[in-house]
Amino acid sequence: DLSVQYKTAFVLAHQLREAMKGDQDTYSPRGDVEVDGCHVGGFVKQTNYKANRIDRRLAIHQTGKRRVVVAMRERDGRTLPFVVGHEADATAIIRARVAAGSTVYADEASARDDLHASFEAKRINHGFAFSDDGACTNQVESFFSRLRRAEFGQHHRISGKYLHQYAGEMAWREDMRRVDNGTQY
């Protein structure tokens, strides 16, 4: 039966994603750590004719399914994603997970203001530049690019229920991108 085969493949794929995630839930990033967030899911497709299009930024035109993937990425190190409802919810997780004495690089989002009390924080205003005097979030943005390409090009839709597994898989892929396939296997 085709539906049984499909369900088996679905379960196996999620088990592989869980294995790829490894110790992401317990690892503490240290050193230079970039932090940023991106909204995933809840996409509302535009209509064909411009006259029929709506402003998808307005709350009344959103599905309520969007989640925020916040990632902590060590420069030349590991990527650690986690899923929250709002970017401001991530501050406590970042404080708990990033090792003391680390330098945190973030954008000018107001949700990151509280990090100055716990870490040396360097901020970048993307309206001014993407990198300035060593302050940038380019490596963590690279992870978000991979996650978005997977959402739209590979999976076409990612359920909020499994978003943490897909984010973990994409973090593993981002971290292993320069490792040969035999070693990855």
PDB file of C-alpha atoms in Angstrom:
ATOM      1  CA  ASP A   1       0.000   0.000   0.000  1.00  0.00           C
ATOM      2  CA  LEU A   2       1.411   3.362  -1.072  1.00  0.00           C
ATOM      3  CA  SER A   3       0.137   5.281   1.978  1.00  0.00           C
ATOM      4  CA  VAL A   4       1.975   2.908   4.349  1.00  0.00           C
ATOM      5  CA  GLN A   5       5.200   3.389   2.372  1.00  0.00           C
ATOM      6  CA  TYR A   6       4.741   7.159   2.482  1.00  0.00           C
ATOM      7  CA  LYS A   7       4.183   7.161   6.256  1.00  0.00           C
ATOM      8  CA  THR A   8       7.223   4.929   6.793  1.00  0.00           C
ATOM      9  CA  ALA A   9       9.421   7.256   4.713  1.00  0.00           C
ATOM     10  CA  PHE A  10       8.033  10.277   6.595  1.00  0.00           C
ATOM     11  CA  VAL A  11       8.860   8.753   9.993  1.00  0.00           C
ATOM     12  CA  LEU A  12      12.316   7.673   8.818  1.00  0.00           C
ATOM     13  CA  ALA A  13      13.084  11.175   7.497  1.00  0.00           C
ATOM     14  CA  HIS A  14      12.154  12.714  10.858  1.00  0.00           C
ATOM     15  CA  GLN A  15      14.319  10.187  12.687  1.00  0.00           C
ATOM     16  CA  LEU A  16      17.245  11.130  10.434  1.00  0.00           C
ATOM     17  CA  ARG A  17      16.634  14.823  11.167  1.00  0.00           C
ATOM     18  CA  GLU A  18      16.610  14.074  14.886  1.00  0.00           C
ATOM     19  CA  ALA A  19      19.926  12.221  14.555  1.00  0.00           C
ATOM     20  CA  MET A  20      21.464  15.108  12.570  1.00  0.00           C
ATOM     21  CA  LYS A  21      20.495  17.501  15.339  1.00  0.00           C
ATOM     22  CA  GLY A  22      22.791  15.633  17.728  1.00  0.00           C
ATOM     23  CA  ASP A  23      23.704  17.677  20.819  1.00  0.00           C
ATOM     24  CA  GLN A  24      22.273  20.986  19.551  1.00  0.00           C
ATOM     25  CA  ASP A  25      19.949  21.133  22.558  1.00  0.00           C
ATOM     26  CA  THR A  26      22.787  21.021  25.099  1.00  0.00           C
ATOM     27  CA  TYR A  27      25.797  22.582  23.356  1.00  0.00           C
ATOM     28  CA  SER A  28      26.899  26.039  24.571  1.00  0.00           C
ATOM     29  CA  PRO A  29      28.374  28.321  21.916  1.00  0.00           C
ATOM     30  CA  ARG A  30      31.417  30.363  22.948  1.00  0.00           C
ATOM     31  CA  GLY A  31      33.787  32.946  21.585  1.00  0.00           C
ATOM     32  CA  ASP A  32      32.346  35.151  18.845  1.00  0.00           C
ATOM     33  CA  VAL A  33      28.657  34.259  18.518  1.00  0.00           C
ATOM     34  CA  GLU A  34      26.293  35.763  15.953  1.00  0.00           C
ATOM     35  CA  VAL A  35      22.603  35.890  16.871  1.00  0.00           C
ATOM     36  CA  ASP A  36      19.619  36.643  14.643  1.00  0.00           C
ATOM     37  CA  GLY A  37      16.090  35.479  13.913  1.00  0.00           C
ATOM     38  CA  CYS A  38      13.880  34.880  10.880  1.00  0.00           C
ATOM     39  CA  HIS A  39      10.178  34.250  10.461  1.00  0.00           C
ATOM     40  CA  VAL A  40       9.241  30.923   8.875  1.00  0.00           C
ATOM     41  CA  GLY A  41       5.946  29.435   7.719  1.00  0.00           C
ATOM     42  CA  GLY A  42       2.432  30.804   7.431  1.00  0.00           C
ATOM     43  CA  PHE A  43       2.990  31.934   3.851  1.00  0.00           C
ATOM     44  CA  VAL A  44       0.016  33.555   2.121  1.00  0.00           C
ATOM     45  CA  LYS A  45       0.372  33.275  -1.651  1.00  0.00           C
ATOM     46  CA  GLN A  46      -0.212  36.384  -3.718  1.00  0.00           C
ATOM     47  CA  THR A  47      -3.067  36.436  -6.197  1.00  0.00           C
ATOM     48  CA  ASN A  48      -2.335  36.694  -9.902  1.00  0.00           C
ATOM     49  CA  TYR A  49      -3.798  40.146 -10.514  1.00  0.00           C
ATOM     50  CA  LYS A  50      -2.333  43.098  -8.661  1.00  0.00           C
ATOM     51  CA  ALA A  51      -5.795  44.614  -8.090  1.00  0.00           C
ATOM     52  CA  ASN A  52      -6.766  41.552  -6.008  1.00  0.00           C
ATOM     53  CA  ARG A  53      -3.636  41.508  -3.850  1.00  0.00           C
ATOM     54  CA  ILE A  54      -3.715  42.249  -0.144  1.00  0.00           C
ATOM     55  CA  ASP A  55      -1.082  43.640   2.204  1.00  0.00           C
ATOM     56  CA  ARG A  56       0.223  40.413   3.748  1.00  0.00           C
ATOM     57  CA  ARG A  57       2.035  42.362   6.484  1.00  0.00           C
ATOM     58  CA  LEU A  58      -1.252  43.275   8.177  1.00  0.00           C
ATOM     59  CA  ALA A  59      -2.336  40.995  11.031  1.00  0.00           C
ATOM     60  CA  ILE A  60      -5.809  40.402   9.569  1.00  0.00           C
ATOM     61  CA  HIS A  61      -4.225  38.884   6.447  1.00  0.00           C
ATOM     62  CA  GLN A  62      -1.855  36.501   8.237  1.00  0.00           C
ATOM     63  CA  THR A  63      -2.452  32.845   9.038  1.00  0.00           C
ATOM     64  CA  GLY A  64      -1.094  32.878  12.602  1.00  0.00           C
ATOM     65  CA  LYS A  65       1.209  29.955  11.771  1.00  0.00           C
ATOM     66  CA  ARG A  66       4.459  31.917  11.498  1.00  0.00           C
ATOM     67  CA  ARG A  67       7.191  30.996  13.951  1.00  0.00           C
ATOM     68  CA  VAL A  68      10.554  32.579  14.604  1.00  0.00           C
ATOM     69  CA  VAL A  69      13.716  30.547  14.174  1.00  0.00           C
ATOM     70  CA  VAL A  70      16.476  32.173  16.203  1.00  0.00           C
ATOM     71  CA  ALA A  71      19.980  30.928  15.568  1.00  0.00           C
ATOM     72  CA  MET A  72      23.210  31.298  17.492  1.00  0.00           C
ATOM     73  CA  ARG A  73      26.225  30.715  15.287  1.00  0.00           C
ATOM     74  CA  GLU A  74      29.832  30.594  16.371  1.00  0.00           C
ATOM     75  CA  ARG A  75      32.141  32.239  13.900  1.00  0.00           C
ATOM     76  CA  ASP A  76      33.910  29.336  12.212  1.00  0.00           C
ATOM     77  CA  GLY A  77      31.925  26.979  14.437  1.00  0.00           C
ATOM     78  CA  ARG A  78      28.519  25.476  15.012  1.00  0.00           C
ATOM     79  CA  THR A  79      25.004  26.689  14.316  1.00  0.00           C
ATOM     80  CA  LEU A  80      22.350  26.238  17.007  1.00  0.00           C
ATOM     81  CA  PRO A  81      18.760  27.011  15.998  1.00  0.00           C
ATOM     82  CA  PHE A  82      15.679  27.091  18.194  1.00  0.00           C
ATOM     83  CA  VAL A  83      12.054  27.974  17.563  1.00  0.00           C
ATOM     84  CA  VAL A  84      10.098  30.598  19.521  1.00  0.00           C
ATOM     85  CA  GLY A  85       6.802  32.418  19.059  1.00  0.00           C
ATOM     86  CA  HIS A  86       8.318  35.920  19.077  1.00  0.00           C
ATOM     87  CA  GLU A  87      11.897  37.181  18.780  1.00  0.00           C
ATOM     88  CA  ALA A  88      11.760  38.713  22.254  1.00  0.00           C
ATOM     89  CA  ASP A  89      11.229  35.215  23.713  1.00  0.00           C
ATOM     90  CA  ALA A  90      14.738  34.267  22.592  1.00  0.00           C
ATOM     91  CA  THR A  91      16.667  36.563  24.938  1.00  0.00           C
ATOM     92  CA  ALA A  92      16.401  34.232  27.943  1.00  0.00           C
ATOM     93  CA  ILE A  93      17.495  31.250  25.844  1.00  0.00           C
ATOM     94  CA  ILE A  94      20.483  33.148  24.449  1.00  0.00           C
ATOM     95  CA  ARG A  95      21.543  34.195  27.955  1.00  0.00           C
ATOM     96  CA  ALA A  96      21.258  30.633  29.236  1.00  0.00           C
ATOM     97  CA  ARG A  97      23.055  28.972  26.321  1.00  0.00           C
ATOM     98  CA  VAL A  98      25.899  31.293  25.261  1.00  0.00           C
ATOM     99  CA  ALA A  99      29.007  30.782  27.397  1.00  0.00           C
ATOM    100  CA  ALA A 100      30.039  33.593  29.734  1.00  0.00           C
ATOM    101  CA  GLY A 101      32.772  35.826  28.359  1.00  0.00           C
ATOM    102  CA  SER A 102      31.577  35.440  24.784  1.00  0.00           C
ATOM    103  CA  THR A 103      31.065  38.339  22.389  1.00  0.00           C
ATOM    104  CA  VAL A 104      27.591  38.437  20.888  1.00  0.00           C
ATOM    105  CA  TYR A 105      27.026  40.021  17.474  1.00  0.00           C
ATOM    106  CA  ALA A 106      23.460  41.017  16.644  1.00  0.00           C
ATOM    107  CA  ASP A 107      21.445  43.411  14.532  1.00  0.00           C
ATOM    108  CA  GLU A 108      19.602  46.443  15.903  1.00  0.00           C
ATOM    109  CA  ALA A 109      16.401  44.547  16.787  1.00  0.00           C
ATOM    110  CA  SER A 110      15.055  45.856  20.092  1.00  0.00           C
ATOM    111  CA  ALA A 111      14.729  42.263  21.348  1.00  0.00           C
ATOM    112  CA  ARG A 112      18.553  42.150  21.563  1.00  0.00           C
ATOM    113  CA  ASP A 113      18.942  45.225  23.808  1.00  0.00           C
ATOM    114  CA  ASP A 114      18.959  43.133  26.998  1.00  0.00           C
ATOM    115  CA  LEU A 115      22.021  41.159  25.837  1.00  0.00           C
ATOM    116  CA  HIS A 116      24.329  44.076  26.706  1.00  0.00           C
ATOM    117  CA  ALA A 117      23.874  43.321  30.416  1.00  0.00           C
ATOM    118  CA  SER A 118      25.208  39.762  30.042  1.00  0.00           C
ATOM    119  CA  PHE A 119      27.749  39.897  27.204  1.00  0.00           C
ATOM    120  CA  GLU A 120      30.034  42.149  25.289  1.00  0.00           C
ATOM    121  CA  ALA A 121      27.628  42.912  22.461  1.00  0.00           C
ATOM    122  CA  LYS A 122      28.422  44.389  19.093  1.00  0.00           C
ATOM    123  CA  ARG A 123      25.462  45.526  17.018  1.00  0.00           C
ATOM    124  CA  ILE A 124      25.053  46.273  13.334  1.00  0.00           C
ATOM    125  CA  ASN A 125      22.410  48.519  11.830  1.00  0.00           C
ATOM    126  CA  HIS A 126      21.453  46.867   8.518  1.00  0.00           C
ATOM    127  CA  GLY A 127      19.976  50.156   7.322  1.00  0.00           C
ATOM    128  CA  PHE A 128      23.503  51.563   7.376  1.00  0.00           C
ATOM    129  CA  ALA A 129      25.696  48.563   6.474  1.00  0.00           C
ATOM    130  CA  PHE A 130      25.826  44.767   6.572  1.00  0.00           C
ATOM    131  CA  SER A 131      29.270  44.764   8.187  1.00  0.00           C
ATOM    132  CA  ASP A 132      31.019  47.541  10.091  1.00  0.00           C
ATOM    133  CA  ASP A 133      34.181  47.302  12.170  1.00  0.00           C
ATOM    134  CA  GLY A 134      33.807  43.541  12.670  1.00  0.00           C
ATOM    135  CA  ALA A 135      30.155  43.718  13.689  1.00  0.00           C
ATOM    136  CA  CYS A 136      28.019  41.632  11.344  1.00  0.00           C
ATOM    137  CA  THR A 137      25.581  38.734  11.292  1.00  0.00           C
ATOM    138  CA  ASN A 138      26.527  37.410   7.857  1.00  0.00           C
ATOM    139  CA  GLN A 139      27.268  33.840   8.943  1.00  0.00           C
ATOM    140  CA  VAL A 140      23.952  33.385  10.723  1.00  0.00           C
ATOM    141  CA  GLU A 141      22.216  34.960   7.706  1.00  0.00           C
ATOM    142  CA  SER A 142      23.853  32.241   5.594  1.00  0.00           C
ATOM    143  CA  PHE A 143      22.044  29.647   7.725  1.00  0.00           C
ATOM    144  CA  PHE A 144      18.724  31.459   7.237  1.00  0.00           C
ATOM    145  CA  SER A 145      19.305  31.472   3.492  1.00  0.00           C
ATOM    146  CA  ARG A 146      19.734  27.691   3.552  1.00  0.00           C
ATOM    147  CA  LEU A 147      16.603  27.296   5.698  1.00  0.00           C
ATOM    148  CA  ARG A 148      14.506  29.439   3.341  1.00  0.00           C
ATOM    149  CA  ARG A 149      15.776  27.607   0.250  1.00  0.00           C
ATOM    150  CA  ALA A 150      14.798  24.332   1.910  1.00  0.00           C
ATOM    151  CA  GLU A 151      11.356  25.679   2.826  1.00  0.00           C
ATOM    152  CA  PHE A 152      10.476  26.932  -0.651  1.00  0.00           C
ATOM    153  CA  GLY A 153      12.560  24.761  -2.953  1.00  0.00           C
ATOM    154  CA  GLN A 154      12.977  21.376  -1.319  1.00  0.00           C
ATOM    155  CA  HIS A 155      10.100  20.823   1.100  1.00  0.00           C
ATOM    156  CA  HIS A 156       7.624  23.425  -0.262  1.00  0.00           C
ATOM    157  CA  ARG A 157       6.042  23.670   3.181  1.00  0.00           C
ATOM    158  CA  ILE A 158       7.319  23.128   6.700  1.00  0.00           C
ATOM    159  CA  SER A 159       4.828  22.419   9.448  1.00  0.00           C
ATOM    160  CA  GLY A 160       5.289  24.434  12.631  1.00  0.00           C
ATOM    161  CA  LYS A 161       5.056  21.168  14.552  1.00  0.00           C
ATOM    162  CA  TYR A 162       8.282  19.928  12.933  1.00  0.00           C
ATOM    163  CA  LEU A 163      10.046  23.243  12.357  1.00  0.00           C
ATOM    164  CA  HIS A 164      12.627  22.566  15.082  1.00  0.00           C
ATOM    165  CA  GLN A 165      13.633  19.333  13.307  1.00  0.00           C
ATOM    166  CA  TYR A 166      13.960  20.993   9.898  1.00  0.00           C
ATOM    167  CA  ALA A 167      15.946  23.860  11.438  1.00  0.00           C
ATOM    168  CA  GLY A 168      18.235  21.339  13.128  1.00  0.00           C
ATOM    169  CA  GLU A 169      18.759  19.528   9.834  1.00  0.00           C
ATOM    170  CA  MET A 170      19.611  22.749   8.004  1.00  0.00           C
ATOM    171  CA  ALA A 171      22.021  23.741  10.794  1.00  0.00           C
ATOM    172  CA  TRP A 172      23.778  20.398  10.394  1.00  0.00           C
ATOM    173  CA  ARG A 173      23.929  20.877   6.618  1.00  0.00           C
ATOM    174  CA  GLU A 174      25.314  24.397   7.075  1.00  0.00           C
ATOM    175  CA  ASP A 175      27.971  23.165   9.513  1.00  0.00           C
ATOM    176  CA  MET A 176      28.936  20.198   7.280  1.00  0.00           C
ATOM    177  CA  ARG A 177      28.879  22.032   3.937  1.00  0.00           C
ATOM    178  CA  ARG A 178      32.644  21.767   3.462  1.00  0.00           C
ATOM    179  CA  VAL A 179      32.920  18.136   4.626  1.00  0.00           C
ATOM    180  CA  ASP A 180      32.972  15.356   2.013  1.00  0.00           C
ATOM    181  CA  ASN A 181      29.927  13.084   1.690  1.00  0.00           C
ATOM    182  CA  GLY A 182      31.722   9.987   2.987  1.00  0.00           C
ATOM    183  CA  THR A 183      32.622  11.700   6.249  1.00  0.00           C
ATOM    184  CA  GLN A 184      29.085  13.081   6.583  1.00  0.00           C
ATOM    185  CA  TYR A 185      27.643   9.597   6.177  1.00  0.00           C
TER     186      TYR A 185
END
